[in-house]
CSV table of C-alpha atoms and ligand atoms in Angstrom, one decimal:
chain,number,residue,atom,x,y,z
O,25,MET,CA,-19.6,16.6,6.0
O,26,ILE,CA,-16.3,18.9,6.3
O,27,TYR,CA,-14.1,20.1,3.3
O,28,LYS,CA,-10.9,21.7,4.3
O,29,LYS,CA,-7.7,21.9,3.0
O,30,ASN,CA,-8.4,19.8,-0.2
O,31,CYS,CA,-10.0,17.0,1.8
O,32,LEU,CA,-13.3,15.8,1.9
O,33,VAL,CA,-13.8,14.2,4.8
O,34,LEU,CA,-17.6,12.3,5.3
O,35,ASN,CA,-18.3,11.6,8.6
O,36,SER,CA,-18.4,8.2,9.8
O,37,ASN,CA,-21.8,6.8,9.9
O,38,LEU,CA,-21.6,4.1,12.6
O,39,LYS,CA,-25.4,3.3,11.7
O,40,ASN,CA,-24.4,2.8,8.4
O,41,ILE,CA,-21.1,0.8,8.8
O,42,TYR,CA,-23.0,-1.7,11.5
O,43,GLN,CA,-25.7,-2.7,8.6
O,44,ASN,CA,-23.6,-2.7,5.7
O,45,TYR,CA,-20.2,-3.8,6.9
O,46,LYS,CA,-20.4,-5.3,10.5
O,47,ASN,CA,-20.2,-9.1,10.4
O,48,LYS,CA,-21.7,-8.9,6.1
O,49,LYS,CA,-19.4,-10.3,3.6
O,50,TYR,CA,-18.3,-6.9,1.6
O,51,ILE,CA,-15.0,-6.2,-0.9
O,52,ILE,CA,-11.8,-4.4,-0.4
O,53,ALA,CA,-11.0,-2.8,-3.6
O,54,SER,CA,-7.7,-1.0,-4.3
O,55,PHE,CA,-6.7,0.2,-7.5
O,56,TYR,CA,-4.7,3.3,-9.3
O,57,LYS,CA,-4.4,4.7,-12.5
O,58,TYR,CA,-2.2,7.7,-14.0
O,59,PHE,CA,-3.5,9.9,-16.5
O,60,PHE,CA,-4.2,13.6,-16.7
O,61,ILE,CA,-7.1,15.4,-14.6
O,62,SER,CA,-7.4,18.7,-15.3
O,63,ASN,CA,-9.9,19.6,-12.5
O,64,PRO,CA,-9.4,17.2,-9.8
O,65,GLU,CA,-12.4,19.6,-7.7
O,66,LYS,CA,-14.6,18.7,-9.8
O,67,LEU,CA,-13.8,14.5,-10.3
O,68,LEU,CA,-13.9,15.0,-6.0
O,69,PHE,CA,-17.4,16.4,-5.9
O,70,PHE,CA,-18.4,14.2,-8.9
O,71,ILE,CA,-17.1,10.8,-7.1
O,72,LYS,CA,-18.2,11.7,-3.7
O,73,LYS,CA,-22.1,12.1,-4.9
O,74,ILE,CA,-22.3,8.2,-5.9
O,75,LEU,CA,-19.7,7.0,-2.9
O,76,VAL,CA,-22.0,8.9,0.1
O,77,LYS,CA,-24.8,7.2,-1.8
O,78,GLU,CA,-23.7,3.4,-2.2
O,79,ASN,CA,-22.4,3.5,1.4
O,80,ILE,CA,-18.2,3.3,0.2
O,81,LEU,CA,-15.7,3.9,2.7
O,82,GLY,CA,-11.9,4.2,2.5
O,83,ARG,CA,-9.2,6.7,0.6
O,84,ILE,CA,-9.4,7.8,-2.8
O,85,TYR,CA,-6.6,10.5,-3.4
O,86,ILE,CA,-6.6,12.6,-6.4
O,87,SER,CA,-4.5,14.9,-8.3
O,88,THR,CA,-3.2,16.3,-11.6
O,89,GLU,CA,-1.6,12.9,-12.2
O,90,GLY,CA,-4.5,10.2,-11.5
O,91,ILE,CA,-6.3,8.2,-8.9
O,92,ASN,CA,-5.3,6.2,-6.9
O,93,ALA,CA,-8.4,4.4,-4.1
O,94,SER,CA,-8.7,2.0,-1.1
O,95,ILE,CA,-12.1,1.5,-0.5
O,96,SER,CA,-14.2,-0.9,1.1
O,97,ILE,CA,-17.8,-1.6,-1.0
O,98,PRO,CA,-21.3,-3.9,0.1
O,99,TYR,CA,-20.9,-7.5,-1.5
O,100,LEU,CA,-24.1,-6.6,-4.2
O,101,LYS,CA,-23.0,-2.9,-5.5
O,102,PHE,CA,-19.0,-4.2,-6.2
O,103,LYS,CA,-20.0,-4.7,-9.9
O,104,TYR,CA,-22.0,-1.4,-10.1
O,105,ILE,CA,-18.8,0.8,-8.2
O,106,LYS,CA,-16.5,-1.2,-9.9
O,107,ASN,CA,-17.8,-0.2,-13.4
O,108,PHE,CA,-18.4,3.4,-12.0
O,109,PHE,CA,-14.7,3.9,-11.6
O,110,LYS,CA,-14.1,2.4,-15.0
O,111,ASN,CA,-16.1,5.0,-16.8
O,112,ILE,CA,-14.6,8.1,-15.3
O,113,ASN,CA,-12.6,8.4,-18.1
O,114,GLN,CA,-11.5,6.8,-21.3
O,115,LYS,CA,-8.0,5.7,-19.7
O,116,THR,CA,-9.6,4.1,-16.5
O,117,LYS,CA,-12.0,1.3,-18.6
O,118,LYS,CA,-9.1,-1.1,-18.4
O,119,MET,CA,-7.5,-0.4,-15.2
O,120,TYR,CA,-6.9,-3.8,-13.3
O,121,ILE,CA,-9.2,-3.6,-10.2
O,122,ASN,CA,-7.5,-5.6,-6.8
O,123,TYR,CA,-10.0,-6.8,-4.5
O,124,SER,CA,-10.3,-9.2,-1.9
O,125,ILE,CA,-13.5,-10.5,0.1
O,126,GLU,CA,-13.5,-9.9,3.8
O,127,LYS,CA,-16.0,-10.2,6.4
O,128,LYS,CA,-14.4,-10.8,9.4
O,129,GLN,CA,-12.7,-7.3,10.1
O,130,ILE,CA,-13.9,-3.9,9.3
O,131,ALA,CA,-10.8,-2.1,7.0
O,132,PHE,CA,-12.6,1.3,7.1
O,133,PHE,CA,-14.7,3.8,9.3
O,134,ASP,CA,-15.6,7.2,7.1
O,135,LEU,CA,-14.7,8.2,3.7
O,136,ARG,CA,-11.9,10.8,2.6
O,137,ILE,CA,-11.0,11.8,-0.8
O,138,LYS,CA,-7.9,14.2,-1.0
O,139,ILE,CA,-7.0,16.2,-3.4
O,140,LYS,CA,-3.2,15.9,-3.7
O,141,LYS,CA,-0.1,17.2,-5.5
O,142,GLN,CA,0.8,14.0,-6.9
O,143,ILE,CA,-1.0,10.5,-5.6
O,144,VAL,CA,2.6,9.2,-5.0
O,145,SER,CA,4.7,11.3,-3.8
O,146,SER,CA,7.9,11.6,-5.9
O,147,LYS,CA,9.3,14.8,-6.6
O,148,ILE,CA,13.1,14.3,-6.6
O,149,LYS,CA,15.5,16.6,-8.8
O,150,ASN,CA,16.2,15.6,-12.9
O,151,PHE,CA,13.3,13.6,-12.8
O,152,PHE,CA,10.8,13.3,-14.9
O,153,PHE,CA,7.8,11.2,-15.0
O,154,ASN,CA,6.6,9.9,-18.1
O,155,ASN,CA,3.9,7.0,-17.3
O,156,LYS,CA,4.0,5.3,-20.3
O,157,ASN,CA,8.1,4.4,-20.1
O,158,HIS,CA,7.2,2.3,-17.1
O,159,GLY,CA,8.9,-1.7,-16.8
O,160,ILE,CA,7.6,-4.7,-17.9
O,161,TYR,CA,4.7,-6.0,-16.1
O,162,LEU,CA,5.4,-9.5,-15.1
O,163,THR,CA,2.1,-12.3,-14.1
O,164,ALA,CA,2.9,-14.6,-11.3
O,165,HIS,CA,3.5,-17.4,-13.4
O,166,LYS,CA,7.0,-15.1,-14.8
O,167,VAL,CA,7.5,-13.9,-11.1
O,168,ASN,CA,8.0,-17.9,-10.2
O,169,LYS,CA,10.6,-18.6,-12.8
O,170,TYR,CA,12.8,-15.6,-12.3
O,171,ILE,CA,12.6,-15.9,-8.5
O,172,PHE,CA,15.4,-18.2,-8.1
O,173,ASN,CA,17.3,-16.9,-11.2
O,174,LYS,CA,21.1,-15.2,-10.5
O,175,ASP,CA,20.8,-13.2,-13.2
O,176,CYS,CA,17.3,-11.0,-11.5
O,177,VAL,CA,17.6,-8.8,-8.8
O,178,PHE,CA,13.7,-8.5,-6.5
O,179,VAL,CA,13.9,-5.1,-5.2
O,180,ASP,CA,11.1,-4.2,-2.6
O,181,MET,CA,10.0,-0.7,-3.0
O,182,ARG,CA,7.9,-0.5,0.2
O,183,ASN,CA,9.0,1.6,3.3
O,184,SER,CA,11.2,-0.9,5.7
O,185,TYR,CA,8.3,-1.0,8.3
O,186,GLU,CA,6.3,-3.1,5.4
O,187,TYR,CA,9.4,-5.2,4.4
O,188,GLU,CA,9.9,-6.0,8.0
O,189,ILE,CA,7.0,-8.2,8.7
O,190,GLY,CA,7.1,-10.1,5.1
O,191,HIS,CA,8.7,-9.9,1.5
O,192,PHE,CA,9.5,-11.9,-1.7
O,193,TYR,CA,12.2,-15.2,-1.0
O,194,ASN,CA,15.6,-13.2,-1.6
O,195,SER,CA,14.6,-9.2,-2.0
O,196,LEU,CA,16.1,-6.6,-1.6
O,197,THR,CA,15.3,-3.3,0.5
O,198,ILE,CA,16.1,0.2,0.4
O,199,PRO,CA,16.1,1.2,3.6
O,200,ALA,CA,14.0,4.4,3.8
O,201,ASN,CA,11.0,6.1,5.7
O,202,THR,CA,9.2,7.8,2.8
O,203,PHE,CA,9.2,7.1,-0.9
O,204,ARG,CA,11.0,9.7,-2.3
O,205,GLU,CA,13.8,8.9,0.0
O,206,GLN,CA,14.1,5.5,-1.1
O,207,LEU,CA,13.6,6.9,-5.0
O,208,LYS,CA,16.8,9.4,-4.4
O,209,LYS,CA,18.9,5.9,-2.9
O,210,LEU,CA,17.7,3.6,-5.6
O,211,PRO,CA,20.3,3.9,-8.5
O,212,GLU,CA,23.4,4.2,-5.9
O,213,SER,CA,22.0,1.2,-4.1
O,214,LEU,CA,21.5,-1.1,-7.5
O,215,LYS,CA,24.5,0.2,-9.0
O,216,LEU,CA,26.5,-3.4,-8.6
O,217,TYR,CA,23.4,-5.2,-10.4
O,218,LYS,CA,23.5,-2.8,-13.6
O,219,LYS,CA,23.7,-5.9,-15.8
O,220,LYS,CA,20.9,-8.0,-14.2
O,221,LYS,CA,17.7,-8.3,-14.7
O,222,ILE,CA,15.8,-5.6,-11.9
O,223,ILE,CA,12.3,-7.1,-10.7
O,224,MET,CA,10.4,-4.2,-9.0
O,225,TYR,CA,7.2,-4.8,-6.8
O,226,CYS,CA,5.5,-2.9,-4.2
O,227,THR,CA,1.8,-3.9,-2.8
O,228,GLY,CA,-0.8,-3.2,-5.5
O,229,GLY,CA,1.7,-1.8,-8.1
O,230,ILE,CA,1.3,2.2,-8.1
O,231,ARG,CA,5.0,2.7,-7.2
O,232,CYS,CA,7.0,0.8,-9.2
O,233,GLU,CA,5.3,3.0,-12.1
O,234,LYS,CA,7.4,5.8,-10.8
O,235,SER,CA,10.4,3.6,-9.5
O,236,THR,CA,11.0,1.2,-13.0
O,237,VAL,CA,11.0,4.9,-14.7
O,238,LEU,CA,13.9,6.5,-12.2
O,239,LEU,CA,15.7,3.2,-12.9
O,240,LYS,CA,15.3,3.5,-16.8
O,241,ASN,CA,16.1,7.1,-16.8
O,242,TYR,CA,19.6,6.3,-15.0
O,243,GLY,CA,20.5,4.0,-17.7
O,244,PHE,CA,19.4,0.9,-16.1
O,245,SER,CA,17.8,-1.8,-19.0
O,246,LYS,CA,16.8,-4.6,-17.9
O,247,ILE,CA,13.9,-3.3,-16.2
O,248,TYR,CA,10.7,-5.3,-14.7
O,249,GLN,CA,7.8,-4.9,-12.0
O,250,ILE,CA,5.1,-7.0,-11.1
O,251,HIS,CA,1.9,-6.3,-12.4
O,252,GLY,CA,-0.3,-6.0,-9.3
O,253,GLY,CA,2.1,-5.8,-7.0
O,254,ILE,CA,1.8,-8.4,-4.0
O,255,LEU,CA,-1.8,-8.3,-4.1
O,256,LYS,CA,-2.3,-9.7,-7.3
O,257,TYR,CA,0.6,-11.8,-7.8
O,258,ILE,CA,-1.1,-13.9,-4.0
O,259,LYS,CA,-4.2,-13.8,-6.4
O,260,GLN,CA,-2.8,-15.6,-9.5
O,261,THR,CA,-0.7,-17.9,-7.0
O,262,LYS,CA,-4.1,-18.8,-5.8
O,263,LYS,CA,-5.6,-19.0,-9.1
O,264,TYR,CA,-3.6,-21.1,-10.4
O,265,ASN,CA,-2.6,-23.4,-7.9
O,266,LEU,CA,1.4,-22.0,-8.4
O,267,PRO,CA,3.9,-21.8,-5.7
O,268,ASN,CA,4.3,-18.7,-3.6
O,269,TYR,CA,7.5,-17.0,-2.6
O,270,PHE,CA,5.8,-14.2,-0.6
O,271,GLN,CA,6.7,-14.6,2.9
O,272,GLY,CA,5.2,-13.5,6.0
O,273,LYS,CA,2.2,-10.6,6.2
O,274,ILE,CA,1.3,-8.0,3.8
O,275,PHE,CA,1.4,-4.4,5.4
O,276,VAL,CA,-2.2,-2.9,4.2
O,277,PHE,CA,-2.7,0.8,5.4
O,278,ASP,CA,-6.6,0.1,6.8
O,279,ALA,CA,-7.7,-0.8,10.1
O,280,ARG,CA,-7.0,-4.4,9.3
O,281,LEU,CA,-2.9,-3.6,9.5
O,282,SER,CA,-2.1,-6.7,8.0
O,283,ILE,CA,-2.6,-9.6,5.7
O,284,LYS,CA,-1.2,-13.5,6.9
O,285,ILE,CA,0.3,-15.1,3.6
O,286,THR,CA,2.2,-17.8,5.2
O,287,ASN,CA,3.6,-18.7,8.9
O,288,ASP,CA,7.1,-17.0,8.2
O,289,ILE,CA,8.4,-15.0,11.1
O,290,PHE,CA,10.6,-12.0,10.4
O,291,SER,CA,9.9,-9.2,12.1
O,292,LYS,CA,11.9,-8.6,15.8
O,293,CYS,CA,11.0,-6.9,19.1
O,294,ILE,CA,12.9,-3.1,19.0
O,295,ASN,CA,14.2,-3.2,22.4
O,296,CYS,CA,15.0,-7.5,23.2
O,297,ASN,CA,16.0,-8.1,19.3
O,298,LYS,CA,13.9,-11.1,19.7
O,299,TYR,CA,11.6,-12.5,16.8
O,300,THR,CA,7.9,-11.8,17.6
O,301,ASN,CA,4.7,-12.4,15.6
O,302,ARG,CA,3.3,-9.0,17.3
O,303,LEU,CA,1.7,-6.4,14.9
O,304,HIS,CA,3.0,-3.0,14.9
O,305,ILE,CA,2.2,-0.2,17.0
O,306,ASN,CA,2.1,3.3,17.7
O,307,CYS,CA,4.2,4.4,21.2
O,308,TYR,CA,1.8,4.8,24.3
O,309,ASN,CA,3.3,8.3,24.3
O,310,SER,CA,1.2,10.1,22.3
O,311,SER,CA,4.0,13.2,21.9
O,312,CYS,CA,6.2,10.1,20.3
O,313,ASN,CA,4.7,9.2,17.0
O,314,HIS,CA,7.0,6.0,16.4
O,315,LEU,CA,5.3,3.1,14.8
O,316,PHE,CA,7.6,0.0,15.7
O,317,ILE,CA,7.2,-3.8,16.9
O,318,GLN,CA,7.6,-5.3,20.4
O,319,CYS,CA,6.8,-8.6,21.9
O,320,VAL,CA,4.8,-9.1,24.6
O,321,PHE,CA,7.5,-9.0,27.8
O,322,CYS,CA,8.6,-5.4,26.7
O,323,SER,CA,5.2,-4.2,25.8
O,324,ILE,CA,4.7,-5.4,29.5
O,325,GLN,CA,8.2,-3.8,31.1
O,326,LEU,CA,7.7,-0.7,29.1
O,327,SER,CA,3.8,-0.1,29.1
O,328,SER,CA,3.6,0.0,25.4
O,329,CYS,CA,6.1,2.5,25.0
O,330,CYS,CA,8.8,2.4,22.4
O,331,SER,CA,11.8,3.2,24.9
O,332,ILE,CA,12.3,3.6,28.9
O,333,HIS,CA,12.3,7.8,28.0
O,334,CYS,CA,8.6,7.8,26.6
O,335,LYS,CA,7.4,5.8,29.3
O,336,ASP,CA,8.8,8.0,31.5
O,337,THR,CA,7.4,10.6,29.9
O,338,ILE,CA,3.8,9.2,30.3
O,339,TYR,CA,5.0,8.7,34.2
O,340,ARG,CA,5.3,12.1,34.9
O,341,GLN,CA,2.5,13.2,32.7
O,342,PHE,CA,0.2,10.9,35.2
O,343,ILE,CA,2.0,12.5,38.7
O,344,LYS,CA,1.5,16.0,38.0
C,426,ZN,ZN1,11.2,-7.9,23.7
C,427,ZN,ZN1,7.9,6.5,21.8
């Protein structure tokens, strides 16, 4: 166990992973709650004790503004862990927990619990975040009612690389590499739609808790958000047998990288611009941190580098 810079990394225990996760049915759960936490460090150690004991893996962020988690749980422990988190505070009692059953792929290889300044970074000028002022929550039923309505605009609040591989039919993207940058651009980008109903969405709903507040601060009045994000929407469409208007894949922030929802392909190779079904990769040149999509042909040509420049860089290292 290591504790440094407010981050607790519990060394992955491969033996435990094999016993509890490999080829076994397990649950991936994600949830968040905005509420005031006076002592994040105390909560961190309280949570850690239980999670280590029950072989839970994943990522948990704690800040004074709340908690955000994405974890994998052995199947039979799910109910117990769900109740544990619901009981950490009065405010988490009714918190919504997104979950799915997984068997084939392992999502996490260790457990990291981190203390952050904010659970979703939104420090921008003149923005006071009041978590009670969020948009109106929409269920999948309502989403489907609004999707072909000309008075509604769907806005994707995820990063560009997430939108690239899948999104709601006809939705807008606000091109940005970080959420903060996106928030800054938001009022100007949506100026034309001020009189329309704006429906915001993200993977699990956490970002929209903030982006909807920001738009309301800027005088937008008809602000909605998909409750529980894309994940809950997909679940509800399956449960109630509704048509699904999310097309392509969902990017997930764990070892699975993405979940396929429909066969639609939106992603293009960065080098030749042709459509490809491949997932994001990191540039093979380790000094370049570029995350991108590349077709098989270009991957072979460029040795899985993002550019000729990067390919040359690794080649030069190789001949040294
Ligand atoms: Zn290509
Ligand atoms: Zn590169």
